[in-house]
Amino acid sequence: MTLTTLTRAASLCLAALALTGCGDIGAKLLGPPDAAMVTAVTEQNLQLRLLPGPNHRITVSVYDLPDLTGQFRERDNVQSLSRAVSQGGGPILIKALQDAGERRWFSVLDRTALDDLLRERQIVTEMRRLYRGETEPDPNAIPPLRHASIIIQGAIVGYDSNVQTGGFGARYLGIGGDQQWKLDTVTVSLRAVSSDTGEVLASVMVDKPIASTSLRGGAFTYVELDKLLEIETGVAANEAKQVAVQMAIEKAVFSLILEGADLGVWSFARPNDGAKLLEIYRREKYRGTTMQTQRSVAMPPDTRNATRVVQTRPLPRSAPQRAGPVTQRVLPPAQATPPAPPPAAEDGEVIG
């Protein structure tokens, strides 16, 4: 079998594969739309859910998790106004805190839309004042808002593009292919702040790589003296940035729980289970350093009983105070005054 015959056979096989792949993609695009599904539980989320429970549940509040990277999405030769990472860090953080230990670790107070919450409570108070005559709020109708002992704060602090890039390829007699890949990194910072003293009780920082790869192939060769074959095909796979941010936040919550337990801010219900996780966490935290083999004891925060919270309780009342009945003031009808007499006639004036 000659080299020309081999080249022709390889070209035909490559063309058949390319056309088959295009047909599958076309059928996928022209077929019925996929049904919406609940977001699958990732390995990172499962690790967070399987955390052993705490000694007692901790009340925390979340205001926001902003994007402080200032990075925009990359476009070839086009300026893009879309952000590189998700702007919904607050809702993702709330979900991650609720998933910790299957809702056994934190009782989360949502403060991301505090103005809406306060405005709705004002509407209730105003309606009861207008239609029930209440001058003071009734605690049975609108109880006091709960407040948290710890505020969970943080931000998406970094997004680095093209941290690593690479690829390889080969081509012979116009037939070949290549593969390219790149690696981005997103960084999330998270901390627990005491609402009593304002002290930062524990803080962590997590990096999450985001991988992208592409595979291309093609042929540009003569199959006969006057017949030219040209084929191009390819596929690309990009890790979803929203999923990467979600996994980074979930890892940050997981690490913050272990960091707080290591500093004595909170504790596990079963110390033996917590000790095993803390040992794994320390090895990951100090990997590649001499502290990995040395047991270092960090200084605990100055705030004591940081998880203690005292809720506001309304004073007992016999009955809500109401305004008195509104009386309408009725004015008496105005009395008709008699017309004034005509003026007297002057000298020499004839009347009538």
PDB file of N, CA, C and O in Angstrom, residues 256-314:
ATOM      1  N   LEU A 256     -13.417  27.473  57.172  1.00  0.00           N
ATOM      2  CA  LEU A 256     -13.692  28.411  58.265  1.00  0.00           C
ATOM      3  C   LEU A 256     -14.203  27.680  59.501  1.00  0.00           C
ATOM      4  O   LEU A 256     -13.858  28.043  60.635  1.00  0.00           O
ATOM      5  N   ILE A 257     -15.016  26.648  59.295  1.00  0.00           N
ATOM      6  CA  ILE A 257     -15.502  25.863  60.436  1.00  0.00           C
ATOM      7  C   ILE A 257     -14.332  25.188  61.151  1.00  0.00           C
ATOM      8  O   ILE A 257     -14.230  25.215  62.387  1.00  0.00           O
ATOM      9  N   LEU A 258     -13.427  24.594  60.383  1.00  0.00           N
ATOM     10  CA  LEU A 258     -12.280  23.924  61.000  1.00  0.00           C
ATOM     11  C   LEU A 258     -11.313  24.928  61.619  1.00  0.00           C
ATOM     12  O   LEU A 258     -10.734  24.664  62.680  1.00  0.00           O
ATOM     13  N   GLU A 259     -11.143  26.076  60.985  1.00  0.00           N
ATOM     14  CA  GLU A 259     -10.263  27.101  61.552  1.00  0.00           C
ATOM     15  C   GLU A 259     -10.823  27.623  62.872  1.00  0.00           C
ATOM     16  O   GLU A 259     -10.079  27.814  63.848  1.00  0.00           O
ATOM     17  N   GLY A 260     -12.142  27.861  62.917  1.00  0.00           N
ATOM     18  CA  GLY A 260     -12.751  28.308  64.169  1.00  0.00           C
ATOM     19  C   GLY A 260     -12.678  27.258  65.258  1.00  0.00           C
ATOM     20  O   GLY A 260     -12.474  27.581  66.437  1.00  0.00           O
ATOM     21  N   ALA A 261     -12.840  25.983  64.881  1.00  0.00           N
ATOM     22  CA  ALA A 261     -12.715  24.917  65.877  1.00  0.00           C
ATOM     23  C   ALA A 261     -11.280  24.804  66.380  1.00  0.00           C
ATOM     24  O   ALA A 261     -11.040  24.525  67.566  1.00  0.00           O
ATOM     25  N   ASP A 262     -10.316  25.032  65.494  1.00  0.00           N
ATOM     26  CA  ASP A 262      -8.911  24.970  65.899  1.00  0.00           C
ATOM     27  C   ASP A 262      -8.553  26.105  66.852  1.00  0.00           C
ATOM     28  O   ASP A 262      -7.694  25.948  67.728  1.00  0.00           O
ATOM     29  N   LEU A 263      -9.217  27.265  66.706  1.00  0.00           N
ATOM     30  CA  LEU A 263      -8.949  28.420  67.565  1.00  0.00           C
ATOM     31  C   LEU A 263      -9.840  28.453  68.804  1.00  0.00           C
ATOM     32  O   LEU A 263      -9.704  29.366  69.627  1.00  0.00           O
ATOM     33  N   GLY A 264     -10.771  27.516  68.925  1.00  0.00           N
ATOM     34  CA  GLY A 264     -11.635  27.480  70.096  1.00  0.00           C
ATOM     35  C   GLY A 264     -12.829  28.404  70.025  1.00  0.00           C
ATOM     36  O   GLY A 264     -13.465  28.658  71.059  1.00  0.00           O
ATOM     37  N   VAL A 265     -13.161  28.914  68.838  1.00  0.00           N
ATOM     38  CA  VAL A 265     -14.340  29.775  68.713  1.00  0.00           C
ATOM     39  C   VAL A 265     -15.604  28.956  68.899  1.00  0.00           C
ATOM     40  O   VAL A 265     -16.560  29.385  69.544  1.00  0.00           O
ATOM     41  N   TRP A 266     -15.651  27.762  68.316  1.00  0.00           N
ATOM     42  CA  TRP A 266     -16.739  26.805  68.504  1.00  0.00           C
ATOM     43  C   TRP A 266     -16.127  25.414  68.569  1.00  0.00           C
ATOM     44  O   TRP A 266     -14.904  25.252  68.413  1.00  0.00           O
ATOM     45  N   SER A 267     -16.936  24.420  68.779  1.00  0.00           N
ATOM     46  CA  SER A 267     -16.402  23.068  68.966  1.00  0.00           C
ATOM     47  C   SER A 267     -17.367  22.051  68.377  1.00  0.00           C
ATOM     48  O   SER A 267     -18.545  22.337  68.143  1.00  0.00           O
ATOM     49  N   PHE A 268     -16.840  20.850  68.137  1.00  0.00           N
ATOM     50  CA  PHE A 268     -17.639  19.744  67.635  1.00  0.00           C
ATOM     51  C   PHE A 268     -18.367  19.060  68.791  1.00  0.00           C
ATOM     52  O   PHE A 268     -17.897  19.064  69.935  1.00  0.00           O
ATOM     53  N   ALA A 269     -19.507  18.453  68.453  1.00  0.00           N
ATOM     54  CA  ALA A 269     -20.245  17.712  69.474  1.00  0.00           C
ATOM     55  C   ALA A 269     -19.464  16.478  69.912  1.00  0.00           C
ATOM     56  O   ALA A 269     -19.483  16.107  71.088  1.00  0.00           O
ATOM     57  N   ARG A 270     -18.754  15.848  68.969  1.00  0.00           N
ATOM     58  CA  ARG A 270     -17.901  14.692  69.276  1.00  0.00           C
ATOM     59  C   ARG A 270     -16.456  15.081  68.981  1.00  0.00           C
ATOM     60  O   ARG A 270     -16.048  15.154  67.818  1.00  0.00           O
ATOM     61  N   PRO A 271     -15.673  15.350  70.009  1.00  0.00           N
ATOM     62  CA  PRO A 271     -14.300  15.848  69.796  1.00  0.00           C
ATOM     63  C   PRO A 271     -13.423  14.902  68.982  1.00  0.00           C
ATOM     64  O   PRO A 271     -12.518  15.362  68.275  1.00  0.00           O
ATOM     65  N   ASN A 272     -13.650  13.596  69.059  1.00  0.00           N
ATOM     66  CA  ASN A 272     -12.801  12.665  68.315  1.00  0.00           C
ATOM     67  C   ASN A 272     -12.952  12.851  66.808  1.00  0.00           C
ATOM     68  O   ASN A 272     -11.967  12.839  66.063  1.00  0.00           O
ATOM     69  N   ASP A 273     -14.194  13.024  66.346  1.00  0.00           N
ATOM     70  CA  ASP A 273     -14.405  13.259  64.917  1.00  0.00           C
ATOM     71  C   ASP A 273     -13.781  14.581  64.484  1.00  0.00           C
ATOM     72  O   ASP A 273     -13.200  14.685  63.398  1.00  0.00           O
ATOM     73  N   GLY A 274     -13.902  15.591  65.337  1.00  0.00           N
ATOM     74  CA  GLY A 274     -13.303  16.876  65.007  1.00  0.00           C
ATOM     75  C   GLY A 274     -11.792  16.829  64.965  1.00  0.00           C
ATOM     76  O   GLY A 274     -11.160  17.494  64.139  1.00  0.00           O
ATOM     77  N   ALA A 275     -11.176  16.027  65.841  1.00  0.00           N
ATOM     78  CA  ALA A 275      -9.718  15.939  65.868  1.00  0.00           C
ATOM     79  C   ALA A 275      -9.173  15.347  64.574  1.00  0.00           C
ATOM     80  O   ALA A 275      -8.135  15.787  64.060  1.00  0.00           O
ATOM     81  N   LYS A 276      -9.857  14.360  64.005  1.00  0.00           N
ATOM     82  CA  LYS A 276      -9.399  13.768  62.747  1.00  0.00           C
ATOM     83  C   LYS A 276      -9.467  14.786  61.605  1.00  0.00           C
ATOM     84  O   LYS A 276      -8.532  14.899  60.805  1.00  0.00           O
ATOM     85  N   LEU A 277     -10.566  15.527  61.538  1.00  0.00           N
ATOM     86  CA  LEU A 277     -10.696  16.528  60.483  1.00  0.00           C
ATOM     87  C   LEU A 277      -9.686  17.657  60.652  1.00  0.00           C
ATOM     88  O   LEU A 277      -9.140  18.172  59.665  1.00  0.00           O
ATOM     89  N   LEU A 278      -9.420  18.054  61.888  1.00  0.00           N
ATOM     90  CA  LEU A 278      -8.448  19.117  62.127  1.00  0.00           C
ATOM     91  C   LEU A 278      -7.044  18.690  61.719  1.00  0.00           C
ATOM     92  O   LEU A 278      -6.265  19.507  61.210  1.00  0.00           O
ATOM     93  N   GLU A 279      -6.714  17.441  61.916  1.00  0.00           N
ATOM     94  CA  GLU A 279      -5.394  16.956  61.513  1.00  0.00           C
ATOM     95  C   GLU A 279      -5.246  17.002  59.993  1.00  0.00           C
ATOM     96  O   GLU A 279      -4.201  17.418  59.461  1.00  0.00           O
ATOM     97  N   ILE A 280      -6.297  16.590  59.282  1.00  0.00           N
ATOM     98  CA  ILE A 280      -6.262  16.659  57.814  1.00  0.00           C
ATOM     99  C   ILE A 280      -6.199  18.110  57.347  1.00  0.00           C
ATOM    100  O   ILE A 280      -5.473  18.449  56.401  1.00  0.00           O
ATOM    101  N   TYR A 281      -6.940  18.983  58.018  1.00  0.00           N
ATOM    102  CA  TYR A 281      -6.955  20.400  57.640  1.00  0.00           C
ATOM    103  C   TYR A 281      -5.587  21.050  57.856  1.00  0.00           C
ATOM    104  O   TYR A 281      -5.123  21.833  57.018  1.00  0.00           O
ATOM    105  N   ARG A 282      -4.915  20.718  58.943  1.00  0.00           N
ATOM    106  CA  ARG A 282      -3.595  21.305  59.195  1.00  0.00           C
ATOM    107  C   ARG A 282      -2.582  20.844  58.149  1.00  0.00           C
ATOM    108  O   ARG A 282      -1.731  21.633  57.714  1.00  0.00           O
ATOM    109  N   ARG A 283      -2.650  19.570  57.757  1.00  0.00           N
ATOM    110  CA  ARG A 283      -1.723  19.091  56.727  1.00  0.00           C
ATOM    111  C   ARG A 283      -1.958  19.805  55.403  1.00  0.00           C
ATOM    112  O   ARG A 283      -1.007  20.129  54.683  1.00  0.00           O
ATOM    113  N   GLU A 284      -3.216  20.048  55.061  1.00  0.00           N
ATOM    114  CA  GLU A 284      -3.513  20.772  53.826  1.00  0.00           C
ATOM    115  C   GLU A 284      -3.115  22.239  53.937  1.00  0.00           C
ATOM    116  O   GLU A 284      -2.616  22.834  52.976  1.00  0.00           O
ATOM    117  N   LYS A 285      -3.314  22.823  55.094  1.00  0.00           N
ATOM    118  CA  LYS A 285      -3.022  24.244  55.288  1.00  0.00           C
ATOM    119  C   LYS A 285      -1.529  24.528  55.221  1.00  0.00           C
ATOM    120  O   LYS A 285      -1.098  25.518  54.615  1.00  0.00           O
ATOM    121  N   TYR A 286      -0.724  23.665  55.828  1.00  0.00           N
ATOM    122  CA  TYR A 286       0.722  23.892  55.902  1.00  0.00           C
ATOM    123  C   TYR A 286       1.499  23.010  54.931  1.00  0.00           C
ATOM    124  O   TYR A 286       2.679  22.736  55.157  1.00  0.00           O
ATOM    125  N   ARG A 287       0.855  22.567  53.863  1.00  0.00           N
ATOM    126  CA  ARG A 287       1.539  21.692  52.915  1.00  0.00           C
ATOM    127  C   ARG A 287       2.724  22.426  52.278  1.00  0.00           C
ATOM    128  O   ARG A 287       2.660  23.617  51.965  1.00  0.00           O
ATOM    129  N   GLY A 288       3.808  21.685  52.118  1.00  0.00           N
ATOM    130  CA  GLY A 288       4.994  22.261  51.497  1.00  0.00           C
ATOM    131  C   GLY A 288       5.826  23.129  52.406  1.00  0.00           C
ATOM    132  O   GLY A 288       6.770  23.773  51.942  1.00  0.00           O
ATOM    133  N   THR A 289       5.518  23.186  53.699  1.00  0.00           N
ATOM    134  CA  THR A 289       6.286  24.002  54.639  1.00  0.00           C
ATOM    135  C   THR A 289       6.773  23.122  55.785  1.00  0.00           C
ATOM    136  O   THR A 289       6.331  21.982  55.966  1.00  0.00           O
ATOM    137  N   THR A 290       7.681  23.680  56.576  1.00  0.00           N
ATOM    138  CA  THR A 290       8.184  22.939  57.732  1.00  0.00           C
ATOM    139  C   THR A 290       7.146  22.841  58.839  1.00  0.00           C
ATOM    140  O   THR A 290       7.247  21.970  59.707  1.00  0.00           O
ATOM    141  N   MET A 291       6.134  23.716  58.808  1.00  0.00           N
ATOM    142  CA  MET A 291       5.100  23.670  59.840  1.00  0.00           C
ATOM    143  C   MET A 291       4.175  22.478  59.662  1.00  0.00           C
ATOM    144  O   MET A 291       3.363  22.187  60.535  1.00  0.00           O
ATOM    145  N   GLN A 292       4.283  21.794  58.518  1.00  0.00           N
ATOM    146  CA  GLN A 292       3.441  20.625  58.296  1.00  0.00           C
ATOM    147  C   GLN A 292       3.769  19.513  59.282  1.00  0.00           C
ATOM    148  O   GLN A 292       2.899  18.752  59.693  1.00  0.00           O
ATOM    149  N   THR A 293       5.027  19.414  59.678  1.00  0.00           N
ATOM    150  CA  THR A 293       5.442  18.374  60.620  1.00  0.00           C
ATOM    151  C   THR A 293       5.535  18.885  62.050  1.00  0.00           C
ATOM    152  O   THR A 293       5.721  18.103  62.968  1.00  0.00           O
ATOM    153  N   GLN A 294       5.406  20.200  62.241  1.00  0.00           N
ATOM    154  CA  GLN A 294       5.484  20.766  63.578  1.00  0.00           C
ATOM    155  C   GLN A 294       4.087  21.151  64.051  1.00  0.00           C
ATOM    156  O   GLN A 294       3.286  21.678  63.283  1.00  0.00           O
ATOM    157  N   ARG A 295       3.801  20.904  65.281  1.00  0.00           N
ATOM    158  CA  ARG A 295       2.508  21.243  65.855  1.00  0.00           C
ATOM    159  C   ARG A 295       2.586  22.657  66.428  1.00  0.00           C
ATOM    160  O   ARG A 295       3.253  22.908  67.429  1.00  0.00           O
ATOM    161  N   SER A 296       1.936  23.607  65.748  1.00  0.00           N
ATOM    162  CA  SER A 296       1.933  24.990  66.202  1.00  0.00           C
ATOM    163  C   SER A 296       0.569  25.310  66.796  1.00  0.00           C
ATOM    164  O   SER A 296      -0.466  24.896  66.273  1.00  0.00           O
ATOM    165  N   VAL A 297       0.590  26.052  67.878  1.00  0.00           N
ATOM    166  CA  VAL A 297      -0.634  26.439  68.564  1.00  0.00           C
ATOM    167  C   VAL A 297      -0.853  27.924  68.317  1.00  0.00           C
ATOM    168  O   VAL A 297      -0.043  28.760  68.726  1.00  0.00           O
ATOM    169  N   ALA A 298      -1.946  28.263  67.611  1.00  0.00           N
ATOM    170  CA  ALA A 298      -2.246  29.653  67.310  1.00  0.00           C
ATOM    171  C   ALA A 298      -2.896  30.319  68.514  1.00  0.00           C
ATOM    172  O   ALA A 298      -3.541  29.675  69.342  1.00  0.00           O
ATOM    173  N   MET A 299      -2.718  31.633  68.606  1.00  0.00           N
ATOM    174  CA  MET A 299      -3.303  32.394  69.701  1.00  0.00           C
ATOM    175  C   MET A 299      -4.806  32.522  69.488  1.00  0.00           C
ATOM    176  O   MET A 299      -5.254  32.959  68.428  1.00  0.00           O
ATOM    177  N   PRO A 300      -5.636  32.143  70.452  1.00  0.00           N
ATOM    178  CA  PRO A 300      -7.087  32.258  70.281  1.00  0.00           C
ATOM    179  C   PRO A 300      -7.521  33.720  70.317  1.00  0.00           C
ATOM    180  O   PRO A 300      -6.792  34.589  70.808  1.00  0.00           O
ATOM    181  N   PRO A 301      -8.704  34.038  69.814  1.00  0.00           N
ATOM    182  CA  PRO A 301      -9.182  35.430  69.850  1.00  0.00           C
ATOM    183  C   PRO A 301      -9.464  35.888  71.274  1.00  0.00           C
ATOM    184  O   PRO A 301      -9.678  35.076  72.183  1.00  0.00           O
ATOM    185  N   ASP A 302      -9.471  37.206  71.467  1.00  0.00           N
ATOM    186  CA  ASP A 302      -9.722  37.772  72.794  1.00  0.00           C
ATOM    187  C   ASP A 302     -11.188  37.681  73.201  1.00  0.00           C
ATOM    188  O   ASP A 302     -11.498  37.660  74.392  1.00  0.00           O
ATOM    189  N   THR A 303     -12.089  37.654  72.236  1.00  0.00           N
ATOM    190  CA  THR A 303     -13.520  37.604  72.542  1.00  0.00           C
ATOM    191  C   THR A 303     -13.882  36.235  73.096  1.00  0.00           C
ATOM    192  O   THR A 303     -13.614  35.211  72.465  1.00  0.00           O
ATOM    193  N   ARG A 304     -14.485  36.218  74.252  1.00  0.00           N
ATOM    194  CA  ARG A 304     -14.908  34.975  74.881  1.00  0.00           C
ATOM    195  C   ARG A 304     -16.406  34.775  74.658  1.00  0.00           C
ATOM    196  O   ARG A 304     -17.168  35.744  74.586  1.00  0.00           O
ATOM    197  N   ASN A 305     -16.798  33.512  74.573  1.00  0.00           N
ATOM    198  CA  ASN A 305     -18.206  33.164  74.332  1.00  0.00           C
ATOM    199  C   ASN A 305     -18.743  33.919  73.114  1.00  0.00           C
ATOM    200  O   ASN A 305     -19.789  34.574  73.163  1.00  0.00           O
ATOM    201  N   ALA A 306     -17.983  33.832  72.025  1.00  0.00           N
ATOM    202  CA  ALA A 306     -18.347  34.602  70.832  1.00  0.00           C
ATOM    203  C   ALA A 306     -19.642  34.118  70.201  1.00  0.00           C
ATOM    204  O   ALA A 306     -20.308  34.882  69.494  1.00  0.00           O
ATOM    205  N   THR A 307     -20.018  32.877  70.439  1.00  0.00           N
ATOM    206  CA  THR A 307     -21.246  32.352  69.834  1.00  0.00           C
ATOM    207  C   THR A 307     -22.484  32.631  70.673  1.00  0.00           C
ATOM    208  O   THR A 307     -23.591  32.286  70.259  1.00  0.00           O
ATOM    209  N   ARG A 308     -22.307  33.238  71.841  1.00  0.00           N
ATOM    210  CA  ARG A 308     -23.461  33.542  72.698  1.00  0.00           C
ATOM    211  C   ARG A 308     -24.217  34.737  72.130  1.00  0.00           C
ATOM    212  O   ARG A 308     -23.623  35.737  71.732  1.00  0.00           O
ATOM    213  N   VAL A 309     -25.521  34.644  72.110  1.00  0.00           N
ATOM    214  CA  VAL A 309     -26.354  35.726  71.601  1.00  0.00           C
ATOM    215  C   VAL A 309     -27.538  35.899  72.540  1.00  0.00           C
ATOM    216  O   VAL A 309     -28.123  34.922  73.014  1.00  0.00           O
ATOM    217  N   VAL A 310     -27.850  37.145  72.858  1.00  0.00           N
ATOM    218  CA  VAL A 310     -28.980  37.482  73.721  1.00  0.00           C
ATOM    219  C   VAL A 310     -30.048  38.118  72.844  1.00  0.00           C
ATOM    220  O   VAL A 310     -29.833  39.195  72.272  1.00  0.00           O
ATOM    221  N   GLN A 311     -31.179  37.455  72.733  1.00  0.00           N
ATOM    222  CA  GLN A 311     -32.251  37.948  71.887  1.00  0.00           C
ATOM    223  C   GLN A 311     -33.094  38.976  72.642  1.00  0.00           C
ATOM    224  O   GLN A 311     -33.234  38.932  73.865  1.00  0.00           O
ATOM    225  N   THR A 312     -33.641  39.911  71.904  1.00  0.00           N
ATOM    226  CA  THR A 312     -34.516  40.937  72.472  1.00  0.00           C
ATOM    227  C   THR A 312     -35.902  40.353  72.703  1.00  0.00           C
ATOM    228  O   THR A 312     -36.507  39.804  71.779  1.00  0.00           O
ATOM    229  N   ARG A 313     -36.383  40.477  73.932  1.00  0.00           N
ATOM    230  CA  ARG A 313     -37.715  39.983  74.273  1.00  0.00           C
ATOM    231  C   ARG A 313     -38.594  41.167  74.655  1.00  0.00           C
ATOM    232  O   ARG A 313     -38.214  41.985  75.490  1.00  0.00           O
ATOM    233  N   PRO A 314     -39.776  41.265  74.073  1.00  0.00           N
ATOM    234  CA  PRO A 314     -40.658  42.397  74.392  1.00  0.00           C
ATOM    235  C   PRO A 314     -41.191  42.299  75.811  1.00  0.00           C
ATOM    236  O   PRO A 314     -41.337  41.210  76.376  1.00  0.00           O
TER     237      PRO A 314
END
